[in-house]
Amino acid sequence: MKLVASGKDTYVYTNNKIIDPAKPSVVFIHGAGFEHSIWTLFSRHFSRHDWNVIAFDLPGHGRSEGPVLDSIEAMASWSIALIDTLGLNSVALVGHSMGSLITLETASRLGDRVTHAVLIGSISPMPVSDPILDATANKPGAAHSMLTSFGFSKKNLMGGNPNPGMWMVSDSMRRYEDEAQSALDSDMRACNAYHRGLEAASEITAPTLMLHGDADRLTPLRATKPLRDALSNARMDIIPGAGHSLMVEDPNHVLDQLKIHLL
């Protein structure tokens, strides 16, 4: 559905359901250069189990009006405005990569309005290398190839998708190509510039799940310790053989963990 949040026309996927504030609600927050459809499997499952599902396109992404927001803090402020626009007093937050940073910042501000948090492929800080930043600014095709290559485990780059007939690498490339170059570049710079993650994490009291692939090459498993230590009420689940693109590399494992954590 379309609505206006912070003065911007915004697309929100709800599985064609009317939002009912009396039901439990889960907000899915996509990563850099993507949009809501990365959450389709998971949002449909929770919708069928009588949850409100809110999978939005951030400003300047997918079907939402631009311009893009240039900081994690601004994205969190916008996300809170959208949650308030929908009339939701309490929500669970699920974020992947950049979306996990938005989840951290949003959860720290909303306090006990957040019932649960899920951080997928998350580290803090989340530095982005100069070659990637140069590519996102000046060579979008190269940026798409680099992020896709490093976004999967080496094993999964060769195929083996659990969904028959789907090639994960091509799907990732098409998703990047469908978005404006400015969105990916701005998102990457926002991740690189965000340094409040550990402070935000220390302020979160909601039960938190960290989901990580043991073959993640963009946010390596060894770099998760500062964030794990900053969270007071967290557990971690490590997915063997998976890289950074967990929702397509092992969707069933991700869904199972979301069900354990949220239901």
Tab-separated table of C-alpha atoms in Angstrom:
chain	number	residue	atom	x	y	z
A	1	MET	CA	0.000	0.000	0.000
A	2	LYS	CA	1.002	3.631	-0.369
A	3	LEU	CA	0.976	6.163	2.450
A	4	VAL	CA	2.702	9.408	3.380
A	5	ALA	CA	5.456	9.291	6.008
A	6	SER	CA	7.424	12.423	6.906
A	7	GLY	CA	5.952	14.101	3.845
A	8	LYS	CA	7.126	11.390	1.424
A	9	ASP	CA	4.998	8.993	-0.617
A	10	THR	CA	5.996	5.619	0.776
A	11	TYR	CA	5.411	2.046	-0.343
A	12	VAL	CA	4.714	-0.469	2.420
A	13	TYR	CA	4.204	-4.169	1.739
A	14	THR	CA	1.567	-5.637	4.099
A	15	ASN	CA	0.640	-8.816	2.195
A	16	ASN	CA	-2.548	-6.983	1.150
A	17	LYS	CA	-3.765	-6.851	4.742
A	18	ILE	CA	-5.184	-3.918	6.679
A	19	ILE	CA	-2.985	-2.951	9.619
A	20	ASP	CA	-4.720	-3.798	12.901
A	21	PRO	CA	-3.004	-2.147	15.913
A	22	ALA	CA	-4.462	-4.849	18.164
A	23	LYS	CA	-2.301	-7.523	16.483
A	24	PRO	CA	1.439	-8.078	16.989
A	25	SER	CA	3.503	-6.228	14.381
A	26	VAL	CA	6.853	-6.886	12.741
A	27	VAL	CA	8.769	-4.298	10.707
A	28	PHE	CA	11.284	-5.570	8.127
A	29	ILE	CA	14.076	-3.132	7.169
A	30	HIS	CA	16.045	-3.814	3.998
A	31	GLY	CA	19.743	-3.300	3.391
A	32	ALA	CA	21.760	-0.967	1.160
A	33	GLY	CA	20.626	-0.712	-2.444
A	34	PHE	CA	17.649	-3.040	-1.971
A	35	GLU	CA	13.914	-2.733	-1.283
A	36	HIS	CA	11.053	-4.538	0.447
A	37	SER	CA	10.840	-7.630	-1.779
A	38	ILE	CA	13.910	-9.215	-0.137
A	39	TRP	CA	11.540	-9.997	2.764
A	40	THR	CA	8.714	-11.624	0.783
A	41	LEU	CA	9.044	-15.166	2.154
A	42	PHE	CA	9.269	-14.036	5.764
A	43	SER	CA	6.598	-11.348	5.639
A	44	ARG	CA	4.098	-13.727	4.043
A	45	HIS	CA	4.690	-16.317	6.753
A	46	PHE	CA	4.049	-13.906	9.609
A	47	SER	CA	1.059	-12.398	7.832
A	48	ARG	CA	-0.482	-15.875	7.562
A	49	HIS	CA	0.053	-16.285	11.308
A	50	ASP	CA	-2.002	-13.190	12.120
A	51	TRP	CA	0.757	-10.624	12.458
A	52	ASN	CA	0.831	-7.179	10.914
A	53	VAL	CA	3.780	-7.195	8.520
A	54	ILE	CA	5.371	-3.926	7.461
A	55	ALA	CA	8.102	-4.257	4.826
A	56	PHE	CA	8.746	-0.762	3.519
A	57	ASP	CA	10.866	0.762	0.784
A	58	LEU	CA	13.119	3.417	2.293
A	59	PRO	CA	12.908	6.860	0.630
A	60	GLY	CA	14.477	6.793	-2.823
A	61	HIS	CA	14.296	2.983	-2.994
A	62	GLY	CA	11.841	0.734	-4.789
A	63	ARG	CA	8.459	2.436	-5.062
A	64	SER	CA	9.044	5.116	-2.413
A	65	GLU	CA	9.535	8.775	-3.234
A	66	GLY	CA	13.024	10.240	-2.909
A	67	PRO	CA	15.384	11.715	-2.217
A	68	VAL	CA	17.340	9.095	-0.321
A	69	LEU	CA	18.216	9.737	3.321
A	70	ASP	CA	21.926	10.205	3.878
A	71	SER	CA	22.423	8.904	7.430
A	72	ILE	CA	21.371	5.984	9.600
A	73	GLU	CA	20.007	8.461	12.121
A	74	ALA	CA	17.755	10.054	9.475
A	75	MET	CA	16.550	6.628	8.335
A	76	ALA	CA	15.705	5.727	11.943
A	77	SER	CA	13.772	8.975	12.407
A	78	TRP	CA	11.834	8.273	9.215
A	79	SER	CA	11.147	4.672	10.305
A	80	ILE	CA	9.757	5.858	13.633
A	81	ALA	CA	7.553	8.381	11.837
A	82	LEU	CA	6.187	5.589	9.643
A	83	ILE	CA	5.519	3.355	12.662
A	84	ASP	CA	3.665	6.248	14.309
A	85	THR	CA	1.729	6.954	11.094
A	86	LEU	CA	0.515	3.353	11.159
A	87	GLY	CA	-0.653	3.786	14.755
A	88	LEU	CA	1.513	1.004	16.165
A	89	ASN	CA	2.341	1.199	19.860
A	90	SER	CA	4.690	-1.790	19.845
A	91	VAL	CA	6.689	-3.527	17.116
A	92	ALA	CA	9.318	-6.155	16.503
A	93	LEU	CA	12.156	-4.937	14.281
A	94	VAL	CA	14.062	-7.099	11.796
A	95	GLY	CA	16.917	-5.568	9.813
A	96	HIS	CA	19.551	-6.870	7.403
A	97	SER	CA	22.984	-5.252	7.006
A	98	MET	CA	22.308	-1.485	6.723
A	99	GLY	CA	18.804	-2.316	7.936
A	100	SER	CA	20.333	-3.792	11.088
A	101	LEU	CA	21.997	-0.447	11.841
A	102	ILE	CA	18.632	1.269	11.355
A	103	THR	CA	17.160	-1.356	13.700
A	104	LEU	CA	19.778	-0.558	16.350
A	105	GLU	CA	19.167	3.180	16.166
A	106	THR	CA	15.375	2.814	16.005
A	107	ALA	CA	15.191	0.329	18.882
A	108	SER	CA	17.384	2.500	21.089
A	109	ARG	CA	14.998	5.417	20.599
A	110	LEU	CA	11.714	3.520	20.897
A	111	GLY	CA	12.685	1.773	24.121
A	112	ASP	CA	10.032	-0.587	25.455
A	113	ARG	CA	7.862	-0.051	22.378
A	114	VAL	CA	10.174	-2.601	20.714
A	115	THR	CA	9.181	-6.129	21.718
A	116	HIS	CA	11.994	-7.957	19.876
A	117	ALA	CA	14.925	-7.088	17.618
A	118	VAL	CA	16.656	-9.175	14.960
A	119	LEU	CA	20.012	-8.165	13.471
A	120	ILE	CA	20.971	-10.105	10.332
A	121	GLY	CA	24.511	-9.795	8.988
A	122	SER	CA	25.310	-7.036	11.452
A	123	ILE	CA	28.487	-5.540	12.878
A	124	SER	CA	29.146	-2.165	14.422
A	125	PRO	CA	30.904	-0.157	13.289
A	126	MET	CA	30.224	-1.256	9.699
A	127	PRO	CA	33.119	0.174	7.638
A	128	VAL	CA	32.967	0.197	3.858
A	129	SER	CA	36.235	-0.018	1.931
A	130	ASP	CA	37.455	2.814	-0.287
A	131	PRO	CA	37.370	0.662	-3.461
A	132	ILE	CA	33.681	-0.087	-2.873
A	133	LEU	CA	32.877	3.564	-2.151
A	134	ASP	CA	34.723	4.605	-5.306
A	135	ALA	CA	32.772	2.051	-7.303
A	136	THR	CA	29.365	3.009	-5.920
A	137	ALA	CA	30.104	6.650	-6.769
A	138	ASN	CA	31.703	6.227	-10.191
A	139	LYS	CA	31.354	2.676	-11.515
A	140	PRO	CA	27.951	1.263	-10.576
A	141	GLY	CA	28.348	-1.893	-12.663
A	142	ALA	CA	31.595	-2.713	-10.908
A	143	ALA	CA	29.984	-1.950	-7.540
A	144	HIS	CA	27.134	-4.352	-8.262
A	145	SER	CA	29.600	-7.086	-9.218
A	146	MET	CA	31.798	-6.511	-6.172
A	147	LEU	CA	28.934	-6.476	-3.682
A	148	THR	CA	27.324	-9.527	-5.243
A	149	SER	CA	30.591	-11.449	-5.287
A	150	PHE	CA	31.387	-10.660	-1.656
A	151	GLY	CA	27.740	-10.906	-0.621
A	152	PHE	CA	27.676	-14.707	-0.922
A	153	SER	CA	29.824	-17.454	0.505
A	154	LYS	CA	32.251	-18.862	-2.031
A	155	LYS	CA	30.235	-22.089	-2.080
A	156	ASN	CA	26.947	-20.342	-2.779
A	157	LEU	CA	28.437	-18.243	-5.582
A	158	MET	CA	28.548	-21.496	-7.552
A	159	GLY	CA	24.831	-22.215	-7.156
A	160	GLY	CA	22.959	-24.536	-4.829
A	161	ASN	CA	19.984	-22.292	-4.107
A	162	PRO	CA	17.410	-24.111	-1.954
A	163	ASN	CA	14.691	-22.697	-4.225
A	164	PRO	CA	14.801	-24.736	-7.468
A	165	GLY	CA	15.325	-22.764	-10.654
A	166	MET	CA	16.619	-19.601	-8.970
A	167	TRP	CA	20.134	-18.249	-9.491
A	168	MET	CA	21.019	-16.181	-6.431
A	169	VAL	CA	23.852	-14.240	-8.065
A	170	SER	CA	21.750	-13.036	-10.981
A	171	ASP	CA	18.891	-12.140	-8.641
A	172	SER	CA	21.213	-9.985	-6.544
A	173	MET	CA	22.636	-8.237	-9.608
A	174	ARG	CA	19.166	-7.452	-10.975
A	175	ARG	CA	18.073	-6.021	-7.627
A	176	TYR	CA	21.049	-3.645	-7.549
A	177	GLU	CA	20.491	-2.643	-11.174
A	178	ASP	CA	16.832	-1.837	-10.498
A	179	GLU	CA	17.763	0.804	-7.924
A	180	ALA	CA	19.149	4.271	-8.595
A	181	GLN	CA	22.940	4.545	-8.406
A	182	SER	CA	22.566	7.396	-5.921
A	183	ALA	CA	20.660	5.144	-3.501
A	184	LEU	CA	23.380	2.499	-3.232
A	185	ASP	CA	26.161	5.086	-2.972
A	186	SER	CA	24.352	7.086	-0.299
A	187	ASP	CA	23.500	3.925	1.647
A	188	MET	CA	27.089	2.724	1.676
A	189	ARG	CA	28.343	6.082	2.884
A	190	ALA	CA	25.683	6.118	5.603
A	191	CYS	CA	26.865	2.721	6.864
A	192	ASN	CA	30.487	3.852	6.814
A	193	ALA	CA	29.694	7.049	8.732
A	194	TYR	CA	27.517	5.540	11.463
A	195	HIS	CA	29.457	5.255	14.715
A	196	ARG	CA	26.703	5.188	17.341
A	197	GLY	CA	25.865	1.512	16.930
A	198	LEU	CA	27.497	0.209	20.100
A	199	GLU	CA	26.021	3.021	22.170
A	200	ALA	CA	22.601	2.327	20.653
A	201	ALA	CA	22.988	-1.410	21.300
A	202	SER	CA	23.755	-0.762	24.974
A	203	GLU	CA	20.424	1.057	25.277
A	204	ILE	CA	18.317	-1.815	23.888
A	205	THR	CA	16.528	-3.999	26.426
A	206	ALA	CA	14.349	-6.018	24.035
A	207	PRO	CA	15.337	-9.655	23.399
A	208	THR	CA	17.689	-9.542	20.421
A	209	LEU	CA	18.671	-12.210	17.929
A	210	MET	CA	21.857	-11.894	15.895
A	211	LEU	CA	21.868	-14.067	12.764
A	212	HIS	CA	25.174	-14.468	10.953
A	213	GLY	CA	26.742	-16.655	8.293
A	214	ASP	CA	30.065	-18.210	9.197
A	215	ALA	CA	31.327	-17.452	5.672
A	216	ASP	CA	30.222	-13.790	5.582
A	217	ARG	CA	32.876	-11.756	3.740
A	218	LEU	CA	31.227	-8.310	3.977
A	219	THR	CA	30.578	-8.307	7.725
A	220	PRO	CA	32.908	-11.081	8.949
A	221	LEU	CA	31.851	-13.235	11.864
A	222	ARG	CA	35.020	-12.325	13.789
A	223	ALA	CA	33.910	-8.656	13.754
A	224	THR	CA	30.621	-9.324	15.567
A	225	LYS	CA	32.082	-9.453	19.098
A	226	PRO	CA	31.842	-5.725	19.983
A	227	LEU	CA	28.162	-5.669	19.042
A	228	ARG	CA	27.448	-8.938	20.853
A	229	ASP	CA	29.118	-7.587	23.964
A	230	ALA	CA	27.193	-4.295	23.820
A	231	LEU	CA	23.779	-6.002	23.736
A	232	SER	CA	22.491	-6.914	27.191
A	233	ASN	CA	19.803	-9.392	26.146
A	234	ALA	CA	20.970	-11.158	23.012
A	235	ARG	CA	21.667	-14.572	21.579
A	236	MET	CA	23.491	-15.426	18.383
A	237	ASP	CA	22.740	-18.058	15.770
A	238	ILE	CA	25.456	-18.892	13.237
A	239	ILE	CA	24.451	-20.391	9.890
A	240	PRO	CA	27.074	-22.817	8.535
A	241	GLY	CA	28.226	-22.192	4.977
A	242	ALA	CA	26.260	-18.965	4.535
A	243	GLY	CA	27.622	-15.567	3.577
A	244	HIS	CA	26.069	-12.112	3.931
A	245	SER	CA	22.940	-12.805	1.852
A	246	LEU	CA	21.329	-15.060	4.442
A	247	MET	CA	17.721	-14.561	3.348
A	248	VAL	CA	18.419	-16.215	-0.013
A	249	GLU	CA	21.361	-18.449	0.881
A	250	ASP	CA	19.466	-20.270	3.654
A	251	PRO	CA	15.919	-18.878	3.824
A	252	ASN	CA	14.513	-21.833	5.752
A	253	HIS	CA	17.079	-21.476	8.538
A	254	VAL	CA	16.413	-17.735	8.752
A	255	LEU	CA	12.645	-18.292	8.894
A	256	ASP	CA	13.005	-20.985	11.553
A	257	GLN	CA	15.056	-18.644	13.734
A	258	LEU	CA	12.585	-15.775	13.260
A	259	LYS	CA	9.773	-18.086	14.328
A	260	ILE	CA	11.677	-19.212	17.435
A	261	HIS	CA	12.495	-15.626	18.378
A	262	LEU	CA	9.207	-13.895	17.583
A	263	LEU	CA	6.400	-16.443	17.908
